[in-house]
mmCIF file of C-alpha atoms in Angstrom:
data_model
loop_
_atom_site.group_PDB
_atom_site.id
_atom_site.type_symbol
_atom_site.label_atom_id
_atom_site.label_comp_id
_atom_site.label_asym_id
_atom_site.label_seq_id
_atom_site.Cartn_x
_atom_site.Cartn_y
_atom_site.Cartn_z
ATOM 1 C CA UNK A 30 121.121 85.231 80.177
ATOM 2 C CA UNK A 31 121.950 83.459 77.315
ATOM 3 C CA UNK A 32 120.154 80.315 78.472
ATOM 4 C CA UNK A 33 117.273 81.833 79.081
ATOM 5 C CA UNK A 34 116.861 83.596 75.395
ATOM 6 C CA UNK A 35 117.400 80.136 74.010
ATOM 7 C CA UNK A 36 114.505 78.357 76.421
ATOM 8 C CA UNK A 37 112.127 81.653 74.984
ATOM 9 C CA UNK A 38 113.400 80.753 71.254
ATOM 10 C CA UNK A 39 112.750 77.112 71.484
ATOM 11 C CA UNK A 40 109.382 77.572 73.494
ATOM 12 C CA UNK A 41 107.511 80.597 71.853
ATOM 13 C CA UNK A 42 108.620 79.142 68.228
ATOM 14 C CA UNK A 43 108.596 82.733 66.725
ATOM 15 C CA UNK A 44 106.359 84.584 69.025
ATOM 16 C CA UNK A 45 109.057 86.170 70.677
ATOM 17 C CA UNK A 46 109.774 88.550 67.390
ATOM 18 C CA UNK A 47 106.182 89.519 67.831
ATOM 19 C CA UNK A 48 105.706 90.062 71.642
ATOM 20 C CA UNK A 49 108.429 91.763 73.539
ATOM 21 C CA UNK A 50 110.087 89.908 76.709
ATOM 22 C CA UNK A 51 112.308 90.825 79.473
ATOM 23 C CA UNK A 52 113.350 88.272 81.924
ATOM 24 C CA UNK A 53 113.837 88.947 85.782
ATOM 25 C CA UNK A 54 115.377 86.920 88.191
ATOM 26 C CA UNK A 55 112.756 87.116 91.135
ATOM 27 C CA UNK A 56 108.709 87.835 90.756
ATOM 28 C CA UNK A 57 109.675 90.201 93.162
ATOM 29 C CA UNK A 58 112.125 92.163 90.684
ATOM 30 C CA UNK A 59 109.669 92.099 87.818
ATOM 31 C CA UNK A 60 106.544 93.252 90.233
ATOM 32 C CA UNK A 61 108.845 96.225 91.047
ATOM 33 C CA UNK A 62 109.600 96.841 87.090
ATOM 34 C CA UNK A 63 105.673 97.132 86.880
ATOM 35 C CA UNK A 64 104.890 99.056 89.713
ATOM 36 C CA UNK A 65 107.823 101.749 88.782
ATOM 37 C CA UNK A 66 107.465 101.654 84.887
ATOM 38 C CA UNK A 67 103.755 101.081 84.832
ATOM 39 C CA UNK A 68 101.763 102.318 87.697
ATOM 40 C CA UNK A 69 98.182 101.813 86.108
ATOM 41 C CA UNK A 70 98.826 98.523 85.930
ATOM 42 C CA UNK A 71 96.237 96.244 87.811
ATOM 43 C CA UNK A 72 98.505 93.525 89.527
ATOM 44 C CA UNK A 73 96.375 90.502 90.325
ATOM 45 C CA UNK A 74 97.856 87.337 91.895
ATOM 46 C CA UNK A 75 96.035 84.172 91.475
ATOM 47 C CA UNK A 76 95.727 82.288 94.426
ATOM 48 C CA UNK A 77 93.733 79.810 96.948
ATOM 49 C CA UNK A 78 93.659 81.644 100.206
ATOM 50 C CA UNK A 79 91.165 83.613 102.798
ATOM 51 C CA UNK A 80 91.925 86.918 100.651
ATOM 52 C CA UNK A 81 91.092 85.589 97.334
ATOM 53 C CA UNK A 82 87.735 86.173 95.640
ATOM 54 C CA UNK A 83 86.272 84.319 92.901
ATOM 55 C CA UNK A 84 87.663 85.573 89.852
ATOM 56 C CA UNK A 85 84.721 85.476 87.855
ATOM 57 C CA UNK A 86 83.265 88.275 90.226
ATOM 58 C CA UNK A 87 85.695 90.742 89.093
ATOM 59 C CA UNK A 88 84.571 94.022 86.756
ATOM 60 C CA UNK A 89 87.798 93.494 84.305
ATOM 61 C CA UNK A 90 86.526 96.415 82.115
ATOM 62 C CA UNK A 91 87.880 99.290 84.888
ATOM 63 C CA UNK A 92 91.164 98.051 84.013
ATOM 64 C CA UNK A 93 90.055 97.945 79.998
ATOM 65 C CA UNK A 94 92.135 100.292 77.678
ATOM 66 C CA UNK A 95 89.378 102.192 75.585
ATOM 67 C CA UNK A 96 90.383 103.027 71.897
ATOM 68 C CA UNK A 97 88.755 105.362 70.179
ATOM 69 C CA UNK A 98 88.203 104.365 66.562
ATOM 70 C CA UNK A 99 88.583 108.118 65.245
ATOM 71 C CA UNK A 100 91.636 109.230 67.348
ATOM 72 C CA UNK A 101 93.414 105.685 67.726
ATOM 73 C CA UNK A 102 94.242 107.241 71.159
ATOM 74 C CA UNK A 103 94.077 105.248 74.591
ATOM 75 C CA UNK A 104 92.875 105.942 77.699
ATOM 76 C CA UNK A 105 95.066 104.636 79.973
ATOM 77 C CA UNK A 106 93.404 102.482 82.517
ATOM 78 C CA UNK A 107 96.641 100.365 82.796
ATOM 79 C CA UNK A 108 95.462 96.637 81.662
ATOM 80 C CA UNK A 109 96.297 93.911 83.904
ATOM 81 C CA UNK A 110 99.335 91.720 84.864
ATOM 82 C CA UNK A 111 98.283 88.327 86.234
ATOM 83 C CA UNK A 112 100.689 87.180 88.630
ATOM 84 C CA UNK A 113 100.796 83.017 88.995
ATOM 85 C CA UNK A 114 102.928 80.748 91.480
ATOM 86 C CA UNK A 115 104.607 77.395 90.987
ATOM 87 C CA UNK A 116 102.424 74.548 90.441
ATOM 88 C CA UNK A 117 103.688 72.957 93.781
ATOM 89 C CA UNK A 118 103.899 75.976 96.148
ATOM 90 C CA UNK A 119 101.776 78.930 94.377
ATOM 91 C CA UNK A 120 102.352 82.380 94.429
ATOM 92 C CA UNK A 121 105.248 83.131 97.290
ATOM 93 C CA UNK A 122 103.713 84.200 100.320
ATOM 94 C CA UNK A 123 105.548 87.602 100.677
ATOM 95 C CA UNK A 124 104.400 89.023 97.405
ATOM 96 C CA UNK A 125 100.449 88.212 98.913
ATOM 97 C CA UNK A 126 99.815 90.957 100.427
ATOM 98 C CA UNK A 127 97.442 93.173 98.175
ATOM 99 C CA UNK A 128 97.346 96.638 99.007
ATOM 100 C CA UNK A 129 94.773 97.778 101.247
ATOM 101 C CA UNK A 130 91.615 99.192 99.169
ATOM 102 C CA UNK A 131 89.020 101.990 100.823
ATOM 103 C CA UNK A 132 86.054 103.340 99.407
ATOM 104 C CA UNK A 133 87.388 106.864 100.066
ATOM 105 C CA UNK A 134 90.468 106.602 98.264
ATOM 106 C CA UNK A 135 92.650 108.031 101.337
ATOM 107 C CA UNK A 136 95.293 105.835 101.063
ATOM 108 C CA UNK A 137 96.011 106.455 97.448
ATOM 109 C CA UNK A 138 96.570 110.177 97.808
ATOM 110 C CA UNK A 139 100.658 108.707 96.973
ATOM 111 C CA UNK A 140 101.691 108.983 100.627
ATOM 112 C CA UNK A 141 102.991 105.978 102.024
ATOM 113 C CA UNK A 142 103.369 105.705 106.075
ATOM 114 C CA UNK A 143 107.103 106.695 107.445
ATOM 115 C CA UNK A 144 107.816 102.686 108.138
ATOM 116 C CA UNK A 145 110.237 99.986 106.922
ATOM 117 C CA UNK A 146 107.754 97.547 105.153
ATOM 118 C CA UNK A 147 107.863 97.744 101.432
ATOM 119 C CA UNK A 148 104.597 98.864 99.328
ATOM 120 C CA UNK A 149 102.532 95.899 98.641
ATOM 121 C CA UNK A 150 103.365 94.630 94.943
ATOM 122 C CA UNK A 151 99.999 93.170 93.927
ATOM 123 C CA UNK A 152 96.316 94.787 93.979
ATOM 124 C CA UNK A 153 94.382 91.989 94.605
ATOM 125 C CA UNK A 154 93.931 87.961 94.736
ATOM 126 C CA UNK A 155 91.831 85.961 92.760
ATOM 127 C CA UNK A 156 91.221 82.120 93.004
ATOM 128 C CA UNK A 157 89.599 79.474 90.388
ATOM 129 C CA UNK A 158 87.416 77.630 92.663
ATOM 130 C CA UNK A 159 88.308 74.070 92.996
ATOM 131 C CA UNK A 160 86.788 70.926 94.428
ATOM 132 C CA UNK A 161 87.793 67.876 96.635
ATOM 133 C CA UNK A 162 90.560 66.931 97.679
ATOM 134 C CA UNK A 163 92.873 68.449 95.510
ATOM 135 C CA UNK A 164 93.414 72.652 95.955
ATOM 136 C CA UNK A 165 95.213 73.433 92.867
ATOM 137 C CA UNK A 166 95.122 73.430 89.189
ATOM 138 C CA UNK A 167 98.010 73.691 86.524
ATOM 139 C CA UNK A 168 99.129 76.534 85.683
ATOM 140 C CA UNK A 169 98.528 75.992 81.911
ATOM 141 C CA UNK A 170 95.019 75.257 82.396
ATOM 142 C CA UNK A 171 93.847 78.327 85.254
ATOM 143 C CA UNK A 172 95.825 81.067 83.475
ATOM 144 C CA UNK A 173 93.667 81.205 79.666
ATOM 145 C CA UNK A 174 90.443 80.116 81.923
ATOM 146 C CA UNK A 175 90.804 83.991 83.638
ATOM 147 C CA UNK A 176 92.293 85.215 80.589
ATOM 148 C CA UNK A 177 89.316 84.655 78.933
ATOM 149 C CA UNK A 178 86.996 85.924 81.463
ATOM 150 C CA UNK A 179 89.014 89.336 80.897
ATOM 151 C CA UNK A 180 88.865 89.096 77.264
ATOM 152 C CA UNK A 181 85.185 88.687 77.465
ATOM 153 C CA UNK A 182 84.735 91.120 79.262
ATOM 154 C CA UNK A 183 86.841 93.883 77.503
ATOM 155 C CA UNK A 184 85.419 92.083 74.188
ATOM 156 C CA UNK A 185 81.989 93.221 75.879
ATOM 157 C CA UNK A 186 82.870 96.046 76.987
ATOM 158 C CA UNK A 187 84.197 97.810 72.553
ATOM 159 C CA UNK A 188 81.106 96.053 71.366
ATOM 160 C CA UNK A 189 79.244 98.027 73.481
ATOM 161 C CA UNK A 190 81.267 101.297 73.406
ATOM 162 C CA UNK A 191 80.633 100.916 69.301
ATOM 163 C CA UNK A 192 76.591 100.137 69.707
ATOM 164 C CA UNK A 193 77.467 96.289 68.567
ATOM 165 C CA UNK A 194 76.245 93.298 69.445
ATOM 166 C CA UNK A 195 77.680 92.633 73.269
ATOM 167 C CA UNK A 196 76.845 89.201 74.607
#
């Protein structure tokens, strides 16, 4: 444990005062933490495979937390936790199974099926597309590239709440 606080002090130069941090031992234990301690949440795993869609075609703003200017209240539409896999072997294959999503909303009534298979930790995949050969990208270069498609979005999404300027 110790190691690890000095790897976040030497890395985030400061930032850790500023931005709370908990470490977990698995991706597994920390999707768990989320699910159980923040059930809004939108998990979304990032990802090359036949599941995935183009992450640029997701709305980000139904996961937006609106702010109200006069109450400084939220609405809590949970945010989003983007979930991202080593460089070399990507996002474990166990934790890739997003749950199953209906247009009728049945199957989120909170009843899960009498059966031995855990709840599925993430909501969705999402993939940067990618071309030749090659059918990944660093990590440090896809994560801010969705980031900021959320962030625009959102951004998008006050300006208009407020009657500004939008895009």
């Amino acid at each position: 444990r110790c190691a690890t606080a000095e790897k976040v002090r030497k890395s985030a130069l400061g930032a850790q005062l500023m931005v709370p941090t908990q470490h977990f031992a698995t991706t597994k234990q920390a999707l768990r933490y989320i699910r159980t301690n923040f059930p809004q949440m939108t998990i979304l795993a990032m990802e090359t495979t036949a599941k995935s869609r183009l992450y640029s075609q997701l709305d980000y703003t139904q996961y937006y937390k609106h702010r109200s200017e006069k109450t400084i209240q939220e609405e809590d539409r949970g945010g989003v936790a983007l979930v991202l896999g080593n460089e070399v072997t990507g996002v474990d294959a166990d934790i890739l199974q997003p749950r199953q999503r209906t247009n009728s909303q049945e199957e989120s009534d909170g009843h899960q099926e009498n059966n031995c298979s855990e709840a599925p930790l993430i909501d969705e995949i999402i993939e940067l597309p990618t071309f030749g050969r090659k059918n990944s990208l660093n990590v440090a270069a896809c994560a801010p590239v969705v980031m900021y498609e959320i962030l625009r979005q959102w951004t998008k999404a006050a300006d208009d709440e407020v009657g500004g300027k939008g895009e």
